[in-house]
Amino acid sequence: MAATQKFVYSFTEGNRDLKDLLGGKGANLAEMTNLGLPVPPGFTLTTEACKVFLETGAEPASLNQEVGEHLSALEAQMGKKLGQADNPLLVSVRSGAKFSMPGMMDTVLNIGLSDASVAGLAAQSGNERFAWDSYRRLVQMFGKTVLGVDGELFEDALEQAKHAKGTVNDLDLDASDLQVLVETFKAIVQRETGRAFPQDPREQMDLAIHAVFHSWNGDRARLYRRQERIPNDLGTAVNVCTMVFGNLGEDSGTGVAFTRDPSTGAVGVYGDYLSNAQGEDVVAGIRNTLTLADLEQLDKKSYDELMAIMHKLELHYRDLCDIEFTIERGKLWMLQTRIGKRTAAAAFRIAVQLVDQGLIDLDEALHRVTGGQLAQLMFPRFAPQPDSKQIAWGLAASPGAAIGKVVFDSYTAVKWSRSGEKVILVRRETNPDDLDGMIAAEGILTSRGGKTSHAAVVARGMGKTCVCGAEDLEVDTKRRKMTTSDGLVIEEGEVVSIDGASGKVYIGEVPVLPSPVVEYFEGTLHAGADIQGGLVQAVHRLMSHADVRRRLAVRANADNAEDANRARRYGAQGIGLCRTEHMFLGEERRKEVEHLILADNDKDREQALSTLLPLQKGDFVELFQSMDGLPVTVRLLDPPLHEFLPDITELSVRVALAEARKDPNENDLRLLQAVHKLHEQNPMLGLRGVRLGLVIPGLFGMQVRAIAEAAAERKLAGGDPRPEVMIPLVGTVQELEIVRDECERVLAEVAVSTGVKLDIKLGTMIELPRAAVTAGQIAEAAEFFSFGTNDLTQTVWGFSRDDVEASFFTAYLEKGIFGVSPFETIDRDGVGALVKHAVKEGRATRPDLKLGVCGEHGGDPESVHFFHEAGLDYVSCSPFRIPVARLEAGRAALETAGSDSR
């Protein structure tokens, strides 16, 4: 560690480009300071200081001195010292990581108050009640956040104080009530921690700084990072900021505002304001808020100044801005700005709006939306029926249609969700400790709080449906019930439906309709439809631009004409995986496969194959017709044959019962013998894929003949079929060479018999580590590779997917071994390294080798970016994920080209 490394920066020294070092909050406070906006003075401890502290358990050697120097400069600037008795300087200590993590880490306000300085604050402010209210807030926040005291103890004491006063409102407690409450809180600290509440202001500040550092590794912060895929090694900055007070009286207050509606993207100013309150009151949702229009009536001067600042910030950042502010006796102060979290619909609308305003170009607009957001827009929406009973109406905080059983705490939400139940988490207001329940729930419903409350902000960030501030509901978490304004009692476990787009809450399950975005892709959207306030037009414009920008083609995994037609409507450029085994399903065809398996001589085998041939051919004719002019990659039979036979237990019982009746069934007996013969300890690594084609004479030949004859028939009918034959589970080039020879023989025979020249490429799936390692050899016999990343992940990790996901993946995720399941997002370091090696070696042998991926990773946003970087030609995924893959392929091309305008 260099001795000269700087760990503390004044707000006057940084800028918004230093987020890695100063965190998002610190960088933006510096940026607002640079813009000349009214920001309370302060300084930032860097993320590097946090990393040293967490790695070594101690501060960097120079940190104490640097903090002291910046504190002295701050005291000189403000003309008062931290915690001095007669005129105390008070500061807040706030977290601030590079990526916004709302409520997940710690904040402490009013640092510097003590038994000695509270009277000085009262004299300085002329408001004794304010001084004691600030002190009780400090003891409460410090006790919970820094000293680890159970927050419920403070809440219960506060409720008891209000009950003794005969009120439910904090504001009705006077100075003497609050003074008594401070002593009660201090006694709780002494009892629970064995030490007195610290009276030295510098000790308070240092302990608060350490607590913020530690909160980076707190349970809720780690859970949030895992959910949002934020790296664990970034650390958090700490911001020490001069306190300004919104709780000095009715001419003071605090608020949170957005330069556009974060829920819908509508142009305008949105936010919440509370008179005579501090910032945590708004975010916590403890009191229902006023609107900014109400602020205009209360304090026109501050309102006008706030509007001007918000306009300036949006133009400066060229994006929706989320702003925290405080008004202290008519003086406006800016406490934070950041790029605001928004819903998926708002993201698309705002991106296009900013293009139309000339603030950003289409490349930047495409960069600002994600495939995950597009997927959210494809979820269904409610279609309330006349008999749907509405029980409440709150604020539409985060859109979506969520249905589930009511639960009243986070633990139950997680427990029920893991057992397969869909739940709605209902709280008076949420707090950061509810995060795991919010993740588990289908949606969140609160009876308090506004659009900027904790529940709303976190739900929007996660894409969860949320309705806040449903005041008609009386939520009783202890008795596990809620009561509507007309007396209807809803117990835990009853089903409700919440509409995050309208704020309406219904009892029971409400029917749903397709999303208008899905209707747009399907081509069924009514021409004169409202189209959700321009949402569909925004999606159309950005999807069109993604198609222009992307290099990767996007194909579909489709096995029949219906799926192929849908895929084409969704923008597929062919089929990357047609699984022929799905064509053998159905009672009639399953019987024919049984005949093939039971055949014990060439004649019976050939008869079974000849029966299957026209069935397969008919399927391919339909598929090639649906995908006329586009490539169709057909995978030859892959799964173990036992999957086409009856279950061994069921069949054994059937045979035993027949024998007990002395009426044995010869076919069942033969089937049972076959099942026993084909039984394998690990069938997914047994007789399947290319091994079937080598062991069962004529099987792959029949399938290739069906493909070729179907292609010839379509050509003769004037079509343009473009089939490709893919041999699965190849581990060595010798396997592929043998099967290729058979395929070429069959193709030549069909060309002669039909008189049609066929150009059918032959390739293989790369789904075994050995195939990836020896890709250079395999490319000698393959015209294309398609990476089967599902099986490749299983074989690289040594996982049986069906077993491990249910047995220990949850523990691996909780312990941070996985950031995300490797079956969901490509494992770049392991599986990804093999993919890159195979790409390099394969193209070294055959420069024109076509490369694709056909595992479900092909539709995962993050994985699409990897496949673009790796140099693949296309990705293939299920039809419903095609729009997501198209969008992400465009975004990946922008990132690689470095053409975004960040």
PDB file of C-alpha atoms in Angstrom, residues 535-730:
ATOM      1  CA  LEU A 535     -44.870   1.709 -24.414  1.00  0.00           C
ATOM      2  CA  VAL A 536     -45.240  -0.530 -27.452  1.00  0.00           C
ATOM      3  CA  GLN A 537     -43.894   2.178 -29.755  1.00  0.00           C
ATOM      4  CA  ALA A 538     -40.886   2.569 -27.464  1.00  0.00           C
ATOM      5  CA  VAL A 539     -40.273  -1.197 -27.477  1.00  0.00           C
ATOM      6  CA  HIS A 540     -40.611  -1.266 -31.266  1.00  0.00           C
ATOM      7  CA  ARG A 541     -38.097   1.534 -31.802  1.00  0.00           C
ATOM      8  CA  LEU A 542     -35.488   0.052 -29.491  1.00  0.00           C
ATOM      9  CA  MET A 543     -35.952  -3.495 -30.787  1.00  0.00           C
ATOM     10  CA  SER A 544     -35.554  -2.208 -34.348  1.00  0.00           C
ATOM     11  CA  HIS A 545     -32.347  -0.430 -33.394  1.00  0.00           C
ATOM     12  CA  ALA A 546     -31.050  -3.540 -31.614  1.00  0.00           C
ATOM     13  CA  ASP A 547     -31.640  -5.544 -34.806  1.00  0.00           C
ATOM     14  CA  VAL A 548     -29.663  -2.987 -36.783  1.00  0.00           C
ATOM     15  CA  ARG A 549     -26.766  -3.008 -34.327  1.00  0.00           C
ATOM     16  CA  ARG A 550     -26.428  -6.687 -33.466  1.00  0.00           C
ATOM     17  CA  ARG A 551     -23.986  -9.114 -35.061  1.00  0.00           C
ATOM     18  CA  LEU A 552     -25.375 -12.245 -33.423  1.00  0.00           C
ATOM     19  CA  ALA A 553     -28.272 -13.927 -35.188  1.00  0.00           C
ATOM     20  CA  VAL A 554     -31.050 -15.223 -32.952  1.00  0.00           C
ATOM     21  CA  ARG A 555     -32.645 -18.596 -33.600  1.00  0.00           C
ATOM     22  CA  ALA A 556     -35.287 -20.607 -31.769  1.00  0.00           C
ATOM     23  CA  ASN A 557     -35.409 -23.930 -30.009  1.00  0.00           C
ATOM     24  CA  ALA A 558     -38.555 -25.343 -31.656  1.00  0.00           C
ATOM     25  CA  ASP A 559     -39.744 -28.859 -32.377  1.00  0.00           C
ATOM     26  CA  ASN A 560     -42.998 -28.332 -34.243  1.00  0.00           C
ATOM     27  CA  ALA A 561     -44.656 -25.974 -36.691  1.00  0.00           C
ATOM     28  CA  GLU A 562     -46.647 -24.144 -34.012  1.00  0.00           C
ATOM     29  CA  ASP A 563     -43.523 -23.203 -32.049  1.00  0.00           C
ATOM     30  CA  ALA A 564     -41.683 -22.391 -35.274  1.00  0.00           C
ATOM     31  CA  ASN A 565     -44.427 -20.017 -36.408  1.00  0.00           C
ATOM     32  CA  ARG A 566     -44.425 -18.265 -33.047  1.00  0.00           C
ATOM     33  CA  ALA A 567     -40.647 -18.018 -33.114  1.00  0.00           C
ATOM     34  CA  ARG A 568     -40.762 -16.411 -36.535  1.00  0.00           C
ATOM     35  CA  ARG A 569     -43.313 -13.857 -35.326  1.00  0.00           C
ATOM     36  CA  TYR A 570     -40.987 -13.057 -32.424  1.00  0.00           C
ATOM     37  CA  GLY A 571     -38.128 -12.378 -34.837  1.00  0.00           C
ATOM     38  CA  ALA A 572     -36.286 -15.711 -34.998  1.00  0.00           C
ATOM     39  CA  GLN A 573     -33.831 -16.097 -37.867  1.00  0.00           C
ATOM     40  CA  GLY A 574     -34.128 -19.843 -38.007  1.00  0.00           C
ATOM     41  CA  ILE A 575     -34.220 -22.847 -35.700  1.00  0.00           C
ATOM     42  CA  GLY A 576     -31.045 -23.576 -33.770  1.00  0.00           C
ATOM     43  CA  LEU A 577     -32.353 -26.734 -32.102  1.00  0.00           C
ATOM     44  CA  CYS A 578     -35.083 -29.094 -33.218  1.00  0.00           C
ATOM     45  CA  ARG A 579     -35.185 -31.976 -30.754  1.00  0.00           C
ATOM     46  CA  THR A 580     -36.364 -34.998 -32.768  1.00  0.00           C
ATOM     47  CA  GLU A 581     -37.120 -37.037 -29.659  1.00  0.00           C
ATOM     48  CA  HIS A 582     -40.116 -34.769 -29.024  1.00  0.00           C
ATOM     49  CA  MET A 583     -41.518 -35.987 -32.353  1.00  0.00           C
ATOM     50  CA  PHE A 584     -41.710 -39.508 -30.943  1.00  0.00           C
ATOM     51  CA  LEU A 585     -44.079 -38.551 -28.143  1.00  0.00           C
ATOM     52  CA  GLY A 586     -47.741 -39.532 -28.288  1.00  0.00           C
ATOM     53  CA  GLU A 587     -49.251 -42.963 -27.862  1.00  0.00           C
ATOM     54  CA  GLU A 588     -49.057 -44.090 -31.511  1.00  0.00           C
ATOM     55  CA  ARG A 589     -45.454 -43.054 -32.039  1.00  0.00           C
ATOM     56  CA  ARG A 590     -44.329 -44.300 -28.640  1.00  0.00           C
ATOM     57  CA  LYS A 591     -45.585 -47.770 -29.635  1.00  0.00           C
ATOM     58  CA  GLU A 592     -43.503 -47.672 -32.793  1.00  0.00           C
ATOM     59  CA  VAL A 593     -40.403 -46.714 -30.781  1.00  0.00           C
ATOM     60  CA  GLU A 594     -41.147 -49.649 -28.467  1.00  0.00           C
ATOM     61  CA  HIS A 595     -41.177 -51.922 -31.520  1.00  0.00           C
ATOM     62  CA  LEU A 596     -37.767 -50.540 -32.520  1.00  0.00           C
ATOM     63  CA  ILE A 597     -36.334 -51.144 -29.048  1.00  0.00           C
ATOM     64  CA  LEU A 598     -37.781 -54.655 -28.831  1.00  0.00           C
ATOM     65  CA  ALA A 599     -36.585 -55.653 -32.323  1.00  0.00           C
ATOM     66  CA  ASP A 600     -34.092 -58.494 -31.966  1.00  0.00           C
ATOM     67  CA  ASN A 601     -33.334 -59.015 -35.651  1.00  0.00           C
ATOM     68  CA  ASP A 602     -32.614 -56.863 -38.704  1.00  0.00           C
ATOM     69  CA  LYS A 603     -36.010 -57.486 -40.297  1.00  0.00           C
ATOM     70  CA  ASP A 604     -38.026 -56.310 -37.279  1.00  0.00           C
ATOM     71  CA  ARG A 605     -35.701 -53.339 -36.804  1.00  0.00           C
ATOM     72  CA  GLU A 606     -36.009 -52.260 -40.440  1.00  0.00           C
ATOM     73  CA  GLN A 607     -39.784 -52.625 -40.278  1.00  0.00           C
ATOM     74  CA  ALA A 608     -39.959 -50.407 -37.180  1.00  0.00           C
ATOM     75  CA  LEU A 609     -37.712 -47.799 -38.815  1.00  0.00           C
ATOM     76  CA  SER A 610     -39.732 -47.844 -42.029  1.00  0.00           C
ATOM     77  CA  THR A 611     -42.883 -47.175 -39.990  1.00  0.00           C
ATOM     78  CA  LEU A 612     -41.264 -44.215 -38.226  1.00  0.00           C
ATOM     79  CA  LEU A 613     -39.795 -42.717 -41.419  1.00  0.00           C
ATOM     80  CA  PRO A 614     -42.969 -41.182 -42.910  1.00  0.00           C
ATOM     81  CA  LEU A 615     -44.027 -39.846 -39.516  1.00  0.00           C
ATOM     82  CA  GLN A 616     -40.690 -38.065 -39.117  1.00  0.00           C
ATOM     83  CA  LYS A 617     -40.782 -36.830 -42.707  1.00  0.00           C
ATOM     84  CA  GLY A 618     -44.225 -35.310 -42.226  1.00  0.00           C
ATOM     85  CA  ASP A 619     -43.036 -33.408 -39.164  1.00  0.00           C
ATOM     86  CA  PHE A 620     -40.043 -32.030 -41.054  1.00  0.00           C
ATOM     87  CA  VAL A 621     -42.151 -30.941 -44.028  1.00  0.00           C
ATOM     88  CA  GLU A 622     -44.301 -28.819 -41.697  1.00  0.00           C
ATOM     89  CA  LEU A 623     -41.242 -27.431 -39.923  1.00  0.00           C
ATOM     90  CA  PHE A 624     -39.413 -26.526 -43.141  1.00  0.00           C
ATOM     91  CA  GLN A 625     -42.546 -24.868 -44.475  1.00  0.00           C
ATOM     92  CA  SER A 626     -42.851 -22.712 -41.339  1.00  0.00           C
ATOM     93  CA  MET A 627     -39.179 -21.751 -41.535  1.00  0.00           C
ATOM     94  CA  ASP A 628     -38.959 -21.446 -45.301  1.00  0.00           C
ATOM     95  CA  GLY A 629     -35.803 -19.596 -46.301  1.00  0.00           C
ATOM     96  CA  LEU A 630     -34.260 -19.894 -42.842  1.00  0.00           C
ATOM     97  CA  PRO A 631     -31.874 -22.512 -41.391  1.00  0.00           C
ATOM     98  CA  VAL A 632     -33.303 -25.375 -39.348  1.00  0.00           C
ATOM     99  CA  THR A 633     -30.792 -27.315 -37.243  1.00  0.00           C
ATOM    100  CA  VAL A 634     -32.165 -30.788 -36.541  1.00  0.00           C
ATOM    101  CA  ARG A 635     -30.591 -32.724 -33.687  1.00  0.00           C
ATOM    102  CA  LEU A 636     -30.692 -36.465 -34.192  1.00  0.00           C
ATOM    103  CA  LEU A 637     -32.078 -38.624 -31.400  1.00  0.00           C
ATOM    104  CA  ASP A 638     -30.326 -37.800 -28.132  1.00  0.00           C
ATOM    105  CA  PRO A 639     -31.972 -39.155 -24.937  1.00  0.00           C
ATOM    106  CA  PRO A 640     -31.542 -42.709 -23.589  1.00  0.00           C
ATOM    107  CA  LEU A 641     -34.072 -45.156 -25.063  1.00  0.00           C
ATOM    108  CA  HIS A 642     -35.465 -46.091 -21.651  1.00  0.00           C
ATOM    109  CA  GLU A 643     -37.251 -42.725 -21.658  1.00  0.00           C
ATOM    110  CA  PHE A 644     -39.592 -44.117 -24.335  1.00  0.00           C
ATOM    111  CA  LEU A 645     -40.448 -47.180 -22.262  1.00  0.00           C
ATOM    112  CA  PRO A 646     -42.893 -47.496 -19.341  1.00  0.00           C
ATOM    113  CA  ASP A 647     -41.646 -46.791 -15.828  1.00  0.00           C
ATOM    114  CA  ILE A 648     -39.884 -49.883 -14.438  1.00  0.00           C
ATOM    115  CA  THR A 649     -41.891 -49.905 -11.193  1.00  0.00           C
ATOM    116  CA  GLU A 650     -45.224 -49.439 -12.934  1.00  0.00           C
ATOM    117  CA  LEU A 651     -44.382 -52.139 -15.482  1.00  0.00           C
ATOM    118  CA  SER A 652     -43.181 -54.586 -12.801  1.00  0.00           C
ATOM    119  CA  VAL A 653     -46.446 -54.192 -10.902  1.00  0.00           C
ATOM    120  CA  ARG A 654     -48.440 -54.701 -14.077  1.00  0.00           C
ATOM    121  CA  VAL A 655     -46.544 -57.914 -14.916  1.00  0.00           C
ATOM    122  CA  ALA A 656     -46.819 -59.231 -11.331  1.00  0.00           C
ATOM    123  CA  LEU A 657     -50.585 -58.658 -11.223  1.00  0.00           C
ATOM    124  CA  ALA A 658     -51.042 -60.358 -14.585  1.00  0.00           C
ATOM    125  CA  GLU A 659     -49.018 -63.365 -13.415  1.00  0.00           C
ATOM    126  CA  ALA A 660     -51.057 -63.512 -10.193  1.00  0.00           C
ATOM    127  CA  ARG A 661     -54.181 -63.710 -12.361  1.00  0.00           C
ATOM    128  CA  LYS A 662     -52.393 -66.381 -14.428  1.00  0.00           C
ATOM    129  CA  ASP A 663     -52.949 -64.183 -17.471  1.00  0.00           C
ATOM    130  CA  PRO A 664     -49.433 -63.019 -18.436  1.00  0.00           C
ATOM    131  CA  ASN A 665     -49.032 -60.369 -21.169  1.00  0.00           C
ATOM    132  CA  GLU A 666     -46.217 -61.354 -23.506  1.00  0.00           C
ATOM    133  CA  ASN A 667     -45.632 -57.801 -24.716  1.00  0.00           C
ATOM    134  CA  ASP A 668     -45.344 -56.514 -21.139  1.00  0.00           C
ATOM    135  CA  LEU A 669     -42.906 -59.295 -20.317  1.00  0.00           C
ATOM    136  CA  ARG A 670     -40.748 -58.377 -23.315  1.00  0.00           C
ATOM    137  CA  LEU A 671     -40.953 -54.690 -22.352  1.00  0.00           C
ATOM    138  CA  LEU A 672     -39.866 -55.474 -18.793  1.00  0.00           C
ATOM    139  CA  GLN A 673     -36.915 -57.460 -20.058  1.00  0.00           C
ATOM    140  CA  ALA A 674     -35.984 -54.544 -22.317  1.00  0.00           C
ATOM    141  CA  VAL A 675     -36.298 -52.046 -19.470  1.00  0.00           C
ATOM    142  CA  HIS A 676     -33.985 -54.164 -17.303  1.00  0.00           C
ATOM    143  CA  LYS A 677     -31.557 -54.570 -20.186  1.00  0.00           C
ATOM    144  CA  LEU A 678     -31.461 -50.828 -20.877  1.00  0.00           C
ATOM    145  CA  HIS A 679     -31.326 -49.826 -17.219  1.00  0.00           C
ATOM    146  CA  GLU A 680     -28.279 -47.683 -16.420  1.00  0.00           C
ATOM    147  CA  GLN A 681     -26.957 -46.277 -13.163  1.00  0.00           C
ATOM    148  CA  ASN A 682     -26.362 -42.904 -14.809  1.00  0.00           C
ATOM    149  CA  PRO A 683     -28.317 -42.831 -18.084  1.00  0.00           C
ATOM    150  CA  MET A 684     -27.382 -39.224 -18.922  1.00  0.00           C
ATOM    151  CA  LEU A 685     -23.795 -40.442 -19.312  1.00  0.00           C
ATOM    152  CA  GLY A 686     -24.762 -43.755 -20.861  1.00  0.00           C
ATOM    153  CA  LEU A 687     -26.245 -44.997 -24.137  1.00  0.00           C
ATOM    154  CA  ARG A 688     -27.494 -41.796 -25.720  1.00  0.00           C
ATOM    155  CA  GLY A 689     -26.674 -39.306 -28.458  1.00  0.00           C
ATOM    156  CA  VAL A 690     -24.147 -40.408 -31.066  1.00  0.00           C
ATOM    157  CA  ARG A 691     -23.730 -43.685 -29.209  1.00  0.00           C
ATOM    158  CA  LEU A 692     -27.304 -44.647 -30.124  1.00  0.00           C
ATOM    159  CA  GLY A 693     -26.559 -44.026 -33.781  1.00  0.00           C
ATOM    160  CA  LEU A 694     -23.518 -46.278 -33.599  1.00  0.00           C
ATOM    161  CA  VAL A 695     -25.198 -49.098 -31.634  1.00  0.00           C
ATOM    162  CA  ILE A 696     -28.621 -49.219 -33.341  1.00  0.00           C
ATOM    163  CA  PRO A 697     -28.074 -49.751 -37.066  1.00  0.00           C
ATOM    164  CA  GLY A 698     -30.180 -47.542 -39.304  1.00  0.00           C
ATOM    165  CA  LEU A 699     -31.564 -45.243 -36.579  1.00  0.00           C
ATOM    166  CA  PHE A 700     -29.714 -42.081 -37.577  1.00  0.00           C
ATOM    167  CA  GLY A 701     -29.917 -43.079 -41.244  1.00  0.00           C
ATOM    168  CA  MET A 702     -33.719 -43.163 -41.008  1.00  0.00           C
ATOM    169  CA  GLN A 703     -33.786 -39.709 -39.436  1.00  0.00           C
ATOM    170  CA  VAL A 704     -31.427 -38.197 -42.017  1.00  0.00           C
ATOM    171  CA  ARG A 705     -33.490 -39.776 -44.813  1.00  0.00           C
ATOM    172  CA  ALA A 706     -36.657 -38.213 -43.377  1.00  0.00           C
ATOM    173  CA  ILE A 707     -34.932 -34.818 -43.240  1.00  0.00           C
ATOM    174  CA  ALA A 708     -33.603 -35.112 -46.795  1.00  0.00           C
ATOM    175  CA  GLU A 709     -36.868 -36.349 -48.305  1.00  0.00           C
ATOM    176  CA  ALA A 710     -38.805 -33.579 -46.548  1.00  0.00           C
ATOM    177  CA  ALA A 711     -36.353 -30.987 -47.879  1.00  0.00           C
ATOM    178  CA  ALA A 712     -36.625 -32.426 -51.387  1.00  0.00           C
ATOM    179  CA  GLU A 713     -40.425 -32.352 -51.223  1.00  0.00           C
ATOM    180  CA  ARG A 714     -40.392 -28.694 -50.143  1.00  0.00           C
ATOM    181  CA  LYS A 715     -37.946 -27.803 -52.938  1.00  0.00           C
ATOM    182  CA  LEU A 716     -40.114 -29.504 -55.529  1.00  0.00           C
ATOM    183  CA  ALA A 717     -43.059 -27.477 -54.177  1.00  0.00           C
ATOM    184  CA  GLY A 718     -41.125 -24.250 -54.723  1.00  0.00           C
ATOM    185  CA  GLY A 719     -39.929 -23.835 -51.140  1.00  0.00           C
ATOM    186  CA  ASP A 720     -36.507 -22.928 -49.810  1.00  0.00           C
ATOM    187  CA  PRO A 721     -35.719 -25.425 -47.035  1.00  0.00           C
ATOM    188  CA  ARG A 722     -32.354 -25.049 -45.318  1.00  0.00           C
ATOM    189  CA  PRO A 723     -31.895 -28.022 -42.985  1.00  0.00           C
ATOM    190  CA  GLU A 724     -28.749 -28.748 -41.002  1.00  0.00           C
ATOM    191  CA  VAL A 725     -28.102 -32.111 -39.335  1.00  0.00           C
ATOM    192  CA  MET A 726     -26.591 -32.071 -35.862  1.00  0.00           C
ATOM    193  CA  ILE A 727     -25.080 -35.158 -34.228  1.00  0.00           C
ATOM    194  CA  PRO A 728     -25.335 -34.984 -30.403  1.00  0.00           C
ATOM    195  CA  LEU A 729     -22.952 -35.889 -27.587  1.00  0.00           C
ATOM    196  CA  VAL A 730     -19.856 -36.392 -29.724  1.00  0.00           C
TER     197      VAL A 730
END
